[in-house]
XYZ file of C-alpha atoms in Angstrom:
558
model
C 0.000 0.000 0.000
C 1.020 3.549 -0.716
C 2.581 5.586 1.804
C 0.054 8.338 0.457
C -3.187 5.684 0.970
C -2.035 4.905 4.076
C -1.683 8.682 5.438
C -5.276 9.122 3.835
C -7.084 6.092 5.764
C -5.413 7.173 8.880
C -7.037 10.355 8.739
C -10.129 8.884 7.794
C -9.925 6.940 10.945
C -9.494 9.593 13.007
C -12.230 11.915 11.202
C -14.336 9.027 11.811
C -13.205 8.164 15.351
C -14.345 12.166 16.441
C -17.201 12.305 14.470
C -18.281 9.039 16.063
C -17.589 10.423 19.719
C -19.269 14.085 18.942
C -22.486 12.037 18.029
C -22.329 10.060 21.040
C -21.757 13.041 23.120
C -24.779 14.866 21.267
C -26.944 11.979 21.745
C -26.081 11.032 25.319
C -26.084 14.619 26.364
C -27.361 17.473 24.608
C -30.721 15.410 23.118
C -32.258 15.045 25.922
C -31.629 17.862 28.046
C -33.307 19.692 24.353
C -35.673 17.193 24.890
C -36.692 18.455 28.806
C -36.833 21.887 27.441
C -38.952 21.629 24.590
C -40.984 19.656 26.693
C -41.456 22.107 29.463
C -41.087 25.051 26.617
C -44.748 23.547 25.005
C -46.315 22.446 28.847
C -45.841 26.041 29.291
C -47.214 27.373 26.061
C -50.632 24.951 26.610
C -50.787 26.805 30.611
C -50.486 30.325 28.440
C -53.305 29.385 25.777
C -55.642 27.938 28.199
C -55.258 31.184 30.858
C -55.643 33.188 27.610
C -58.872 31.944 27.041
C -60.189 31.888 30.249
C -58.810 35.227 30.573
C -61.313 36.356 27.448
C -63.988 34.470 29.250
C -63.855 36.248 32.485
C -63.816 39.601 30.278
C -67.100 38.387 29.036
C -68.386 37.895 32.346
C -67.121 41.129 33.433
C -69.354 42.807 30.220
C -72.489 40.869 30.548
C -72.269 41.492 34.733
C -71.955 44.950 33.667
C -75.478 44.795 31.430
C -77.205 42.501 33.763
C -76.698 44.958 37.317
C -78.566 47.535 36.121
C -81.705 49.006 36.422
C -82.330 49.539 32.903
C -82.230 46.049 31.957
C -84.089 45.271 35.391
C -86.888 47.343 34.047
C -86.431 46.077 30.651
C -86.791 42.037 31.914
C -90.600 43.573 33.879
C -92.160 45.724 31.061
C -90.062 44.787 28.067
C -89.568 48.122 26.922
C -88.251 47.832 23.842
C -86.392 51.504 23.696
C -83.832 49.676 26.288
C -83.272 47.547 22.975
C -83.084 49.984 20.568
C -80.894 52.216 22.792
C -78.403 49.734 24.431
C -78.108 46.927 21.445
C -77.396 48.715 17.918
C -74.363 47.443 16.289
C -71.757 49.366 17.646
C -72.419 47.499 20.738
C -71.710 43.987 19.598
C -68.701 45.854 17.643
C -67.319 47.308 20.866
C -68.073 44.565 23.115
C -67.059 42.202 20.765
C -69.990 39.828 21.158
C -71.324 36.994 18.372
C -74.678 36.036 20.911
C -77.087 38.426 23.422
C -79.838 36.712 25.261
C -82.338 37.796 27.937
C -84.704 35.497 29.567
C -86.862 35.930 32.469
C -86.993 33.905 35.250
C -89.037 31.569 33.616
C -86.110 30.990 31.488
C -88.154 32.284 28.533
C -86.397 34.308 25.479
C -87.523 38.278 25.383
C -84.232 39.007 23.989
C -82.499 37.334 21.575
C -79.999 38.219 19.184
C -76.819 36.919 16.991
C -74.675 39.029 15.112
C -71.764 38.345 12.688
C -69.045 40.339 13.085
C -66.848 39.810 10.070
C -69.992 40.806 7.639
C -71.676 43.184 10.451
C -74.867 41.525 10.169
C -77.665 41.271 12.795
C -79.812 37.661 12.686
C -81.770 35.644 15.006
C -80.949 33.552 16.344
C -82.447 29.839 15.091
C -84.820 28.062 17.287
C -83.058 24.626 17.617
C -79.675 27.265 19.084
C -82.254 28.993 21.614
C -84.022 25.438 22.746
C -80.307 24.081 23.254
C -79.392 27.388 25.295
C -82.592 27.305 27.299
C -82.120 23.175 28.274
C -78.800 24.184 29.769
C -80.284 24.737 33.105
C -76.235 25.422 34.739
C -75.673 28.612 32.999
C -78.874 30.098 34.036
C -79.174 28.495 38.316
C -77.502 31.396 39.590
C -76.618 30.248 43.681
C -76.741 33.833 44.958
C -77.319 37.233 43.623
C -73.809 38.354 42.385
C -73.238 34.770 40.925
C -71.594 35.016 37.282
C -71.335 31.898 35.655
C -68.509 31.866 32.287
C -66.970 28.845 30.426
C -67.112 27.473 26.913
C -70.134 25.781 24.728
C -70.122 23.763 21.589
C -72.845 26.308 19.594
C -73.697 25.914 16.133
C -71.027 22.985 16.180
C -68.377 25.738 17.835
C -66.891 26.719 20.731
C -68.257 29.803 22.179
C -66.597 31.746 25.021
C -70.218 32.430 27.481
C -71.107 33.936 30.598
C -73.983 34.563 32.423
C -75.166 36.980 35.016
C -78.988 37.125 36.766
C -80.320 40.464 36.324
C -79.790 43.073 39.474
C -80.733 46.372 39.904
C -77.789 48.908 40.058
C -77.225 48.861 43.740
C -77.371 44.549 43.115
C -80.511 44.042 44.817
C -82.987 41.906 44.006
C -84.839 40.089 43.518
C -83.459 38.255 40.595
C -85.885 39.052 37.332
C -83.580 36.566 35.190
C -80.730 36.427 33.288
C -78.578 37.614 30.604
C -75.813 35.769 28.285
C -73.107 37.369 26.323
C -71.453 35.202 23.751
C -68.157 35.391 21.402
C -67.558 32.726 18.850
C -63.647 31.171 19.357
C -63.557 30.963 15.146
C -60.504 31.448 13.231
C -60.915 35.415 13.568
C -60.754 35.290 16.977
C -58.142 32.254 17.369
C -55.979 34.517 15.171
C -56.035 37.889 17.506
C -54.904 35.295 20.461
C -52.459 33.334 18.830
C -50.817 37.072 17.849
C -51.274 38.327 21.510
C -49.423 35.216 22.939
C -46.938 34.880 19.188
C -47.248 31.221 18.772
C -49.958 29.005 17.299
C -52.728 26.856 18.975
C -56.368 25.735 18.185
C -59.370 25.124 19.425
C -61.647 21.941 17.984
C -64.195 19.760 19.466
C -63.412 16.808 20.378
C -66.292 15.663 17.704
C -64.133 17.061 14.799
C -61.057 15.308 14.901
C -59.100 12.976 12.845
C -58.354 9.676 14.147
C -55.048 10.054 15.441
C -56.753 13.090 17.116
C -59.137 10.829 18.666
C -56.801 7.982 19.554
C -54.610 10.916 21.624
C -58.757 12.109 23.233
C -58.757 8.504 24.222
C -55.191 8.217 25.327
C -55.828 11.271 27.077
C -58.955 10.423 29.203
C -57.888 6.921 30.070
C -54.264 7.832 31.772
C -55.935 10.938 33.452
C -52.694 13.127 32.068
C -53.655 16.767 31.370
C -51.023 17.070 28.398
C -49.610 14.728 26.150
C -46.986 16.005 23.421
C -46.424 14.281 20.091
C -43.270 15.443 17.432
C -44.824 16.117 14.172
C -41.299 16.432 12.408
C -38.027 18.218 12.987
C -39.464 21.474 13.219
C -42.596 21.535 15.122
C -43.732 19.792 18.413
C -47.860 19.832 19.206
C -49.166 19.588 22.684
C -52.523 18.716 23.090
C -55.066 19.425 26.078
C -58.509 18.560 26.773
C -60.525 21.612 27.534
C -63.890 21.343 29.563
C -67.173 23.358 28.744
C -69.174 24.693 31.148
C -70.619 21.281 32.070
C -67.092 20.030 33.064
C -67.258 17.500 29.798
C -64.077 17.024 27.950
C -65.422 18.825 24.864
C -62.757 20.818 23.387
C -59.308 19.810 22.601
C -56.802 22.460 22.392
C -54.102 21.810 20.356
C -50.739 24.158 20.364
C -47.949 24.089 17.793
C -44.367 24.977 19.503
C -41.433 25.380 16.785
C -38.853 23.428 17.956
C -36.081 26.186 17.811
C -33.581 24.820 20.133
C -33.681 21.216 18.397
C -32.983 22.960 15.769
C -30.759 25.309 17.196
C -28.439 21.725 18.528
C -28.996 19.888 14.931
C -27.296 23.217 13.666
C -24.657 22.908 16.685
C -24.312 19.112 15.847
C -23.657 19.753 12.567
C -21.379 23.196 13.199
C -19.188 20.644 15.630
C -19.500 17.527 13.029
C -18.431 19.939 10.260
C -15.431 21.828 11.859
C -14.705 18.251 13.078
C -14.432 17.066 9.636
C -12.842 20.485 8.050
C -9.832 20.381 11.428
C -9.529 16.757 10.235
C -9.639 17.443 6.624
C -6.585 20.902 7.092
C -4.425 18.574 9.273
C -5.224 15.997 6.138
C -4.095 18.281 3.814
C -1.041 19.530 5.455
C -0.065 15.801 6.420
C -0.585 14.942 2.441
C 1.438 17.909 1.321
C 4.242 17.608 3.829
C 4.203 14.346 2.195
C 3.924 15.111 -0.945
C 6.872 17.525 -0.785
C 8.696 16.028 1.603
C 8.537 12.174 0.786
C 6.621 11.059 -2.352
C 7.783 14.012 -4.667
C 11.472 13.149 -3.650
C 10.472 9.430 -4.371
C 8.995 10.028 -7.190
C 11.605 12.325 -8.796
C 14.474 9.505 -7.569
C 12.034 6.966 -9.200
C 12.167 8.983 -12.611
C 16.096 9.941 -12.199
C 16.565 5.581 -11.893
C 14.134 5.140 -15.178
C 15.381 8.113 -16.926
C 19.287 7.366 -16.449
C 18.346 4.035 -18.103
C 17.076 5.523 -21.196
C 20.234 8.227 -20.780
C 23.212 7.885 -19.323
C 24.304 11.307 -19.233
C 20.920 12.054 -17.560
C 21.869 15.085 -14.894
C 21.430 14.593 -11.566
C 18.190 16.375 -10.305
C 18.073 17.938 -6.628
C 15.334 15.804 -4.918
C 14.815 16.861 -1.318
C 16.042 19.181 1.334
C 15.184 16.440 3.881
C 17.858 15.085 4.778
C 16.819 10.862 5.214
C 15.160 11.221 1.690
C 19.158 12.517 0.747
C 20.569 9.878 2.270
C 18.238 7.393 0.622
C 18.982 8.998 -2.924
C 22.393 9.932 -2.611
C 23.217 6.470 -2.037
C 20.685 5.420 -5.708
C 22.288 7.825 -6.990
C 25.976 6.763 -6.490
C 25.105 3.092 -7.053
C 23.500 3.842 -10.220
C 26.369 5.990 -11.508
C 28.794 3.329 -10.733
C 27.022 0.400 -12.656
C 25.677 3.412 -15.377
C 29.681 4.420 -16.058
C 31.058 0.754 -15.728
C 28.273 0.171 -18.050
C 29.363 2.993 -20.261
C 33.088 2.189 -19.698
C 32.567 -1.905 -20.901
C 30.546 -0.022 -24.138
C 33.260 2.052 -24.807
C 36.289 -0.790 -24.819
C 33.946 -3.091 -26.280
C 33.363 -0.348 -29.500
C 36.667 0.229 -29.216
C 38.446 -3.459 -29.351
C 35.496 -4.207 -32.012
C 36.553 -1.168 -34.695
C 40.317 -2.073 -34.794
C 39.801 -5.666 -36.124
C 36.830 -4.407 -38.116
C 39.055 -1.815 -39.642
C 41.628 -4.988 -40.688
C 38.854 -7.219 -41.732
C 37.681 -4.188 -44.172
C 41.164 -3.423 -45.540
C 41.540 -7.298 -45.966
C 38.321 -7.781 -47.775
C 39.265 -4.316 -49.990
C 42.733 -5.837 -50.741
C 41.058 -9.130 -51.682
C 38.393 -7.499 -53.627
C 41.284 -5.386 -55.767
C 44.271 -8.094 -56.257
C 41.978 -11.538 -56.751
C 38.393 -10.449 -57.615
C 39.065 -11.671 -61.216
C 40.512 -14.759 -60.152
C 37.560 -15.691 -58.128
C 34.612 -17.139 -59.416
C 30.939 -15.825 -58.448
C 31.048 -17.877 -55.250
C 33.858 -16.513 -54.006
C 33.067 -12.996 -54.966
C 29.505 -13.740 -53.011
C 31.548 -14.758 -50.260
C 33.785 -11.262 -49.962
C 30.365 -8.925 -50.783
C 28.870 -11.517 -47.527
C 32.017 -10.314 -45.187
C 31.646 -6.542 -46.321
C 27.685 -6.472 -45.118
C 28.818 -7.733 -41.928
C 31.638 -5.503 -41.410
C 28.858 -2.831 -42.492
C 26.605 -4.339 -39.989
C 28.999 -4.781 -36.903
C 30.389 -1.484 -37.731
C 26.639 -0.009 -37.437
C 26.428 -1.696 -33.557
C 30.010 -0.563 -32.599
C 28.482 2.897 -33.350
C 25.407 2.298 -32.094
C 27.247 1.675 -28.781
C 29.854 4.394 -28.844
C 26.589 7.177 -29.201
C 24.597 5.644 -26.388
C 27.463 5.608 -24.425
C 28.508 9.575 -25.258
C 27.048 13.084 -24.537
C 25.529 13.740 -26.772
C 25.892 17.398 -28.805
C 24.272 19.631 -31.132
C 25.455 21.225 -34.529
C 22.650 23.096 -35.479
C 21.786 24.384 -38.759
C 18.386 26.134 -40.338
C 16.419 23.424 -42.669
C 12.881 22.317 -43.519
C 10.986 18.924 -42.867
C 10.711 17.998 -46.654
C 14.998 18.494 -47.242
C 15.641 16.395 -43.884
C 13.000 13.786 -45.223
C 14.280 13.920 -48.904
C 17.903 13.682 -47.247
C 16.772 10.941 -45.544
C 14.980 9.061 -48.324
C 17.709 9.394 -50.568
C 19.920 6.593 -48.065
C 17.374 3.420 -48.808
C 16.095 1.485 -51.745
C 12.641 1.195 -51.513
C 11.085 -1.891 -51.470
C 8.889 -2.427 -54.301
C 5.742 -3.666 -52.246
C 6.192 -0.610 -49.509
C 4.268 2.779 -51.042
C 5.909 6.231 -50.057
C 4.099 9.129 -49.313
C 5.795 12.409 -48.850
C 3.650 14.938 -47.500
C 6.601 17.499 -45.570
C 6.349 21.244 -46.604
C 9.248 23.633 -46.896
C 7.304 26.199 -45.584
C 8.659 25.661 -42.199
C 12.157 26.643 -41.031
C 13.789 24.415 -37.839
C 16.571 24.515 -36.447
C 18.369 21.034 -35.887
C 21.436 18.758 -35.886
C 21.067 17.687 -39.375
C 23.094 14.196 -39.308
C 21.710 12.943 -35.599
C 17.809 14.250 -37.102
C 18.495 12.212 -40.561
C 19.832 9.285 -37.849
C 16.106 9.067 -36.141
C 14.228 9.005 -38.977
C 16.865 6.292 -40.713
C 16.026 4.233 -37.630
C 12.250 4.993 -38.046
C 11.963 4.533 -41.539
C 13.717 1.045 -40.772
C 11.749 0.172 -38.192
C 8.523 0.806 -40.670
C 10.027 -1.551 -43.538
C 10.747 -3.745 -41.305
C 7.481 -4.015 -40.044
C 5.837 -3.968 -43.609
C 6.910 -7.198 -45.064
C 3.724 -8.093 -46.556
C 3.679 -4.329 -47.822
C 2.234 -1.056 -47.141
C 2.194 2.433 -47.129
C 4.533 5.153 -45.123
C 3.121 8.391 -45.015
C 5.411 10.690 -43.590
C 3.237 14.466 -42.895
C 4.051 17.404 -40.911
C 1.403 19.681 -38.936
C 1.955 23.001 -37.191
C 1.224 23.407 -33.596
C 1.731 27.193 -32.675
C 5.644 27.370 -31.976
C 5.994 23.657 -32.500
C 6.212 21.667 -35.909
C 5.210 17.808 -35.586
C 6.469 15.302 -37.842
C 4.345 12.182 -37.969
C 5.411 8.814 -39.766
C 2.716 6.899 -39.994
C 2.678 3.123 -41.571
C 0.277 0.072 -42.124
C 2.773 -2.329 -40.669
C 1.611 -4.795 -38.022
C 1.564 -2.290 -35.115
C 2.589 -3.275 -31.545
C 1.193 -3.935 -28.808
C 0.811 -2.217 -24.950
C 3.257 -4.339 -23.255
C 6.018 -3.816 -26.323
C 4.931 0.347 -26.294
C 5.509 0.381 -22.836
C 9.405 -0.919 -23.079
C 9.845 0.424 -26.319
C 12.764 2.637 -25.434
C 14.257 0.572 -22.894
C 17.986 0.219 -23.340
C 18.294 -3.138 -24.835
C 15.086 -4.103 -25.600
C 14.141 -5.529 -28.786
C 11.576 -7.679 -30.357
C 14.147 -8.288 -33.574
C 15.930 -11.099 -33.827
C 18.796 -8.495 -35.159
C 20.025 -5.526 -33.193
C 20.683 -4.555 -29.553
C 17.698 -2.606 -29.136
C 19.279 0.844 -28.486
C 18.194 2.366 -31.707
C 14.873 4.117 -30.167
C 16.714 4.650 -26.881
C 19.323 6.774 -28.758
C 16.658 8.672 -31.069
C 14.653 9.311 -28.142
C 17.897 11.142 -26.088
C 18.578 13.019 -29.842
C 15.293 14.338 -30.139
C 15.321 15.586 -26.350
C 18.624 17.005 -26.688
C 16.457 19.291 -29.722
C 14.386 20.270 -26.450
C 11.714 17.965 -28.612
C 9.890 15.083 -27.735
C 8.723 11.673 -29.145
C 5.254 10.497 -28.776
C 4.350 6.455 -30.387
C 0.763 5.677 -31.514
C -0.127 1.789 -32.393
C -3.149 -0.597 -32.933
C -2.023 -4.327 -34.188
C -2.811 -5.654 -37.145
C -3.394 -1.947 -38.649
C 0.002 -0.069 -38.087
C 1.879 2.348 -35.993
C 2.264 6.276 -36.202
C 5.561 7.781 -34.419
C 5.288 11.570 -34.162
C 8.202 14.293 -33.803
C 7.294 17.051 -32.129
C 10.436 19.943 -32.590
C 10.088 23.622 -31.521
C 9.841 25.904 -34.563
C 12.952 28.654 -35.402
């Protein structure tokens, strides 16, 4: 495994190892104490609601006790003057009072005074009969114990909760004796539910307990049979409901008051979870990063360049020696490749050079033999023998062509630069073989472009690429050789329909010694490759078997 993976996981580890603990923390500790306090947060808002309404309700008592001690309306109850109505009830008094429902009965508990009024259309109406038969039956609200006795409370009405009181009608001074009684009503509709749940700033509702949804009704149930006053239930992340059953005036569970509390401090410790989780993750991350680019400069850079240095000193023996690290164990470590590999590179270099040396002198007498042989006996010899001295001159040729093959892969190489074009190198170039009749030339070069280049070591590259595309045209083919502008480079491509090669022989292809001829040492490439670099150039290979190979030349331009 990579030093590089192995610094990752590690902090991976540990990212997960504190995220891990911060969630356990958060769970163990700061969920439920949120929980406690949204809990007691929404027990508290239900307390708020309910003394809101009974707040409104004794209001409403206050009003109607207001109406019902006085001496008008005690009159009013005996004769039934109806100028007390017209006087006392117009329609600024339900607006002002606020009031949905005004009845008078006597002691009898018989209507004389009856009258409903809407107060979002301002509309007067009577009320129905089946409403004033259901207010009558309710013998509580109208058994006044003594004479000062206000009775208040809710009442399903019309299939809604009503805030009502009643008061028995007084005389001013409160004596009696009691003539009847008198009931103010106010609707608790959405209007009104509205104007309390913006007195109070959150939400709640009032329903009967008649009206609900089944899960409603399982919590009315749930409710009544543990004899809990509250019960909370989370809706989502956001909002918490408490629910309460409110009693009417009968002390029946009618009403079921429902209030929704936003659950800003869960939400407030999700977003501290998450700030902790994050800058857990992000301090893990930076110390990450700094870990992976100390070691990326400090270790795998060095490595990497020392790993490049041992393949590129390989291809190049006179490869200079890079600086890889100011570290010192990672100079240590390369110092020591680096002085191994120049000892076997230069014994390497040194056997190349004696070899090409040792090899030339006894070539050289082998080629003046074979000359002197060729000039005092040729007409004495028959074909064979003349066959015979033509067979040692090709391999004198061909020995000759390694010694020198070894003697420039073992030198530095330099540059004689001159101003040319890519057709007269090509041409040049050409002009050294005898085509093969089966093998199609194509010469596409311009002279439109002027580069600058060692004209012998450029005509040596393509020699050796143009040889390498015969050779792998036997069957026959074509060579196309092109070139193409690229800004301030020129690229010359030789492209044939030979077999092609495959990955694994790409891959090695300009490996020192490495050849898939049976012919050759394999340091033909290697040396074109350290020519063409040495132009500040590079070499690129393209190849698909069975359909050919394209080598492309890519020099700056003058």
């Amino acid at each position: 495994m990579k030093l590089r993976t192995k610094t990752t996981l590690t902090v991976l580890i540990l990212t997960l190892f504190m995220f891990s603990a911060l969630q356990i923390i958060t769970y163990v500790t700061l969920e439920p104490n949120t929980h406690r306090i949204e809990t007691q947060e929404t027990i508290q808002k239900i307390e708020i609601a309910k003394n809101l309404i009974e707040y409104r309700t004794s209001d409403l008592e206050v009003k109607v006790s207001d109406y019902a001690f006085w001496d008008d309306t005690y009159e009013y109850v005996q004769n039934k003057n109806e100028e007390y109505i017209l006087s006392n009830f117009v329609d600024s008094t339900f607006e002002n009072l606020q009031l949905n429902c005004v009845v008078i009965v006597n002691n009898q508990i018989e209507v004389i005074y009856q009258q409903e009024y809407d107060l979002g259309a301002s509309i007067k109406y009577d009320i129905d009969r089946e409403t004033q038969e259901f207010l009558i039956d309710c013998p509580h609200i109208w058994n006044f114990q003594y004479k000062d006795n206000a009775i208040s409370g809710l009442m399903l009405v019309e299939n809604k909760p009503m805030m009502i009181a009643t008061s028995p009608v007084l005389s001013s001074d409160k004596q009696g004796p009691i003539m009847g009684g008198m009931l103010f009503g106010k609707f608790l509709d959405n209007v009104e539910l509205n104007r309390l749940n913006s007195i109070v700033d959150f939400n709640f509702t009032l329903s009967t307990t008649t009206d609900l949804e089944m899960n409603e009704q399982n919590i009315v149930q749930e409710l009544l049979l543990s004899g809990q006053k509250n019960t909370l239930k989370e809706q989502n992340q956001s909002v918490i409901i408490g629910y309460s059953l409110i009693e009417d005036v009968h002390s029946n569970p009618s009403f079921m008051l429902t209030v929704y509390n936003e659950r800003i401090i869960h939400q407030q410790s999700i977003l501290m979870g998450n700030v902790f989780s994050l800058s857990t993750i992000g301090i893990s991350v930076i110390i990450g990063l700094i870990l992976l680019v100390l070691l990326e400069k400090e270790v795998v850079k060095p490595m990497r360049k020392l790993s490049e240095y041992v393949e590129e000193i390989s291809l190049n023996p006179n490869y200079s020696v890079p600086k890889l690290s100011s570290t010192e164990e990672i100079d240590i470590v390369s110092n020591a490749v680096r002085d191994t590999l120049k000892r076997k590179i230069e014994g390497m270099l040194e056997v190349s050079r004696i070899v090409a040396h040792d090899l030339r002198n006894p070539l050289a007498g082998i080629r003046n033999a074979t000359y002197y042989l060729k000039k005092k006996y040729s007409l004495l010899m028959d074909k064979d023998g003349q066959a015979m001295l033509k067979t040692i001159d090709d391999c004198v040729v061909y020995s000759d062509n390694i010694v020198q093959n070894l003697i420039d892969y073992s030198s530095e190489i330099k540059l004689y630069k001159v101003k040319t074009t890519p057709k007269k190198l090509v041409e040049r170039t050409l002009s050294k073989f005898i085509k093969p009749n089966n093998i199609e030339i194509i010469d596409e070069t311009s002279n439109e472009v002027i580069i600058a280049i060692d004209t012998p070591k450029m005509e040596q590259v393509l020699t050796n690429l143009v040889t390498n595309s015969f050779d792998a045209m036997q069957s026959g083919g074509t060579l196309r050789i092109t070139n193409k502008e690229m800004k301030k480079l020129i690229r010359i491509e030789l492209i044939d329909t030979g077999v092609g090669m495959s990955k694994a022989v790409i891959e090695k292809l300009y490996t020192p010694f490495f050849t898939t001829k049976s012919k050759g040492l394999g340091i033909g490439l290697s040396i074109c490759k350290r020519i063409i670099e040495a132009h500040e150039g590079k070499i690129e290979v393209e190849s698909t078997e069975g359909k050919g190979t394209k080598f492309s030349i890519i020099l700056p331009k003058t």
